[in-house]
Amino acid sequence: MDRRALLGLAAVAAAAAPAKASSGGGEEPSSGGAYMRLPVVTATLMLANGRRGVLSIETGVDVPDAALRARAQASGPRLRSAYNEAAQRFANGMRPGMAPDIDQLSAVLQAATDTALGRSGARLLLGTVMAL
């Protein structure tokens, strides 16, 4: 493989990346602004060896309705509090050494979303769920 060709290709790719990033304008084109990312939710749990561990959950909310989206953005602290409480209750119910049941976790957090916002219409999106 020609090292010069590889370095040239890397230079072209590096030069094109900032131009592409600056043309985006910081908007999310696919969701139209309906997606709202929230901080990582954590809860403590018991590991198989009897020690404490951490359950870490990446969450986001997709809110297509503009009025409900404004309410969700204003209720960010309430959502985070509801997610932390629901995640801790879920972690307390987990058996030591078992993997988390993502379907059950999703249902619990979706119920917390609907309760915190006062009505349904917002969809909970889960990212990475880790139990360490």
GROMACS .gro file of C-alpha atoms in nm:
model
  132
    1MET     CA    1   0.000   0.000   0.000
    2ASP     CA    2   0.132   0.344  -0.089
    3ARG     CA    3   0.178   0.542   0.232
    4ARG     CA    4   0.161   0.878   0.051
    5ALA     CA    5  -0.178   0.795  -0.099
    6LEU     CA    6  -0.309   0.697   0.244
    7LEU     CA    7  -0.179   1.019   0.403
    8GLY     CA    8  -0.327   1.223   0.120
    9LEU     CA    9  -0.665   1.058   0.167
   10ALA     CA   10  -0.652   1.122   0.542
   11ALA     CA   11  -0.570   1.491   0.481
   12VAL     CA   12  -0.862   1.529   0.240
   13ALA     CA   13  -1.100   1.360   0.484
   14ALA     CA   14  -0.981   1.579   0.772
   15ALA     CA   15  -1.028   1.894   0.564
   16ALA     CA   16  -1.379   1.792   0.456
   17ALA     CA   17  -1.501   1.708   0.809
   18PRO     CA   18  -1.503   2.066   0.950
   19ALA     CA   19  -1.677   2.200   0.639
   20LYS     CA   20  -1.944   1.934   0.668
   21ALA     CA   21  -1.991   1.998   1.042
   22SER     CA   22  -2.021   2.375   0.999
   23SER     CA   23  -2.283   2.346   0.726
   24GLY     CA   24  -2.517   2.146   0.952
   25GLY     CA   25  -2.611   2.444   1.169
   26GLY     CA   26  -2.642   2.227   1.481
   27GLU     CA   27  -2.989   2.102   1.394
   28GLU     CA   28  -3.104   1.742   1.390
   29PRO     CA   29  -3.241   1.701   1.037
   30SER     CA   30  -3.409   1.361   1.082
   31SER     CA   31  -3.612   1.439   1.394
   32GLY     CA   32  -3.705   1.800   1.324
   33GLY     CA   33  -3.625   1.899   1.682
   34ALA     CA   34  -3.870   1.652   1.837
   35TYR     CA   35  -3.591   1.456   2.009
   36MET     CA   36  -3.479   1.566   2.353
   37ARG     CA   37  -3.172   1.400   2.503
   38LEU     CA   38  -3.153   1.365   2.879
   39PRO     CA   39  -2.853   1.299   3.105
   40VAL     CA   40  -2.757   0.943   3.194
   41VAL     CA   41  -2.973   0.789   3.468
   42THR     CA   42  -2.791   0.583   3.731
   43ALA     CA   43  -2.905   0.355   4.012
   44THR     CA   44  -2.726   0.125   4.255
   45LEU     CA   45  -2.779  -0.250   4.251
   46MET     CA   46  -2.645  -0.567   4.411
   47LEU     CA   47  -2.394  -0.773   4.214
   48ALA     CA   48  -2.365  -1.152   4.229
   49ASN     CA   49  -2.067  -1.135   4.466
   50GLY     CA   50  -2.262  -0.925   4.719
   51ARG     CA   51  -2.101  -0.593   4.630
   52ARG     CA   52  -2.280  -0.284   4.508
   53GLY     CA   53  -2.287  -0.206   4.139
   54VAL     CA   54  -2.424   0.065   3.912
   55LEU     CA   55  -2.708   0.050   3.660
   56SER     CA   56  -2.649   0.314   3.392
   57ILE     CA   57  -2.921   0.407   3.142
   58GLU     CA   58  -2.899   0.652   2.849
   59THR     CA   59  -3.239   0.808   2.785
   60GLY     CA   60  -3.405   1.045   2.545
   61VAL     CA   61  -3.759   1.150   2.466
   62ASP     CA   62  -3.922   1.186   2.123
   63VAL     CA   63  -4.207   1.436   2.141
   64PRO     CA   64  -4.370   1.508   1.802
   65ASP     CA   65  -4.644   1.735   1.946
   66ALA     CA   66  -4.515   2.094   1.977
   67ALA     CA   67  -4.719   2.181   2.288
   68LEU     CA   68  -4.613   1.864   2.468
   69ARG     CA   69  -4.252   1.921   2.356
   70ALA     CA   70  -4.254   2.264   2.521
   71ARG     CA   71  -4.392   2.105   2.837
   72ALA     CA   72  -4.127   1.831   2.824
   73GLN     CA   73  -3.846   2.085   2.787
   74ALA     CA   74  -3.982   2.286   3.078
   75SER     CA   75  -4.026   1.968   3.282
   76GLY     CA   76  -3.669   1.843   3.232
   77PRO     CA   77  -3.589   1.830   3.606
   78ARG     CA   78  -3.916   1.647   3.677
   79LEU     CA   79  -3.839   1.393   3.405
   80ARG     CA   80  -3.488   1.334   3.540
   81SER     CA   81  -3.623   1.291   3.893
   82ALA     CA   82  -3.894   1.051   3.776
   83TYR     CA   83  -3.639   0.848   3.577
   84ASN     CA   84  -3.396   0.830   3.869
   85GLU     CA   85  -3.672   0.713   4.104
   86ALA     CA   86  -3.806   0.457   3.856
   87ALA     CA   87  -3.456   0.327   3.778
   88GLN     CA   88  -3.377   0.284   4.147
   89ARG     CA   89  -3.701   0.093   4.206
   90PHE     CA   90  -3.621  -0.124   3.903
   91ALA     CA   91  -3.265  -0.187   4.025
   92ASN     CA   92  -3.393  -0.280   4.372
   93GLY     CA   93  -3.614  -0.545   4.215
   94MET     CA   94  -3.333  -0.704   4.012
   95ARG     CA   95  -3.190  -1.033   4.131
   96PRO     CA   96  -2.815  -1.022   4.195
   97GLY     CA   97  -2.611  -1.135   3.897
   98MET     CA   98  -2.900  -1.122   3.649
   99ALA     CA   99  -2.905  -0.904   3.339
  100PRO     CA  100  -3.163  -0.623   3.338
  101ASP     CA  101  -3.493  -0.691   3.159
  102ILE     CA  102  -3.495  -0.409   2.903
  103ASP     CA  103  -3.863  -0.454   2.813
  104GLN     CA  104  -3.967  -0.415   3.175
  105LEU     CA  105  -3.729  -0.121   3.223
  106SER     CA  106  -3.869   0.049   2.914
  107ALA     CA  107  -4.228   0.005   3.038
  108VAL     CA  108  -4.139   0.146   3.382
  109LEU     CA  109  -3.961   0.450   3.236
  110GLN     CA  110  -4.240   0.511   2.979
  111ALA     CA  111  -4.493   0.516   3.264
  112ALA     CA  112  -4.268   0.764   3.449
  113THR     CA  113  -4.256   0.979   3.135
  114ASP     CA  114  -4.634   0.985   3.099
  115THR     CA  115  -4.680   1.063   3.469
  116ALA     CA  116  -4.422   1.344   3.473
  117LEU     CA  117  -4.567   1.510   3.162
  118GLY     CA  118  -4.929   1.464   3.268
  119ARG     CA  119  -5.039   1.280   2.954
  120SER     CA  120  -4.916   1.034   2.696
  121GLY     CA  121  -4.773   1.137   2.360
  122ALA     CA  122  -4.402   1.141   2.437
  123ARG     CA  123  -4.204   0.831   2.349
  124LEU     CA  124  -3.915   0.718   2.564
  125LEU     CA  125  -3.600   0.620   2.374
  126LEU     CA  126  -3.334   0.406   2.538
  127GLY     CA  127  -2.968   0.405   2.447
  128THR     CA  128  -2.711   0.194   2.626
  129VAL     CA  129  -2.815   0.011   2.942
  130MET     CA  130  -2.523  -0.122   3.150
  131ALA     CA  131  -2.514  -0.303   3.479
  132LEU     CA  132  -2.163  -0.293   3.625
   0.00000   0.00000   0.00000
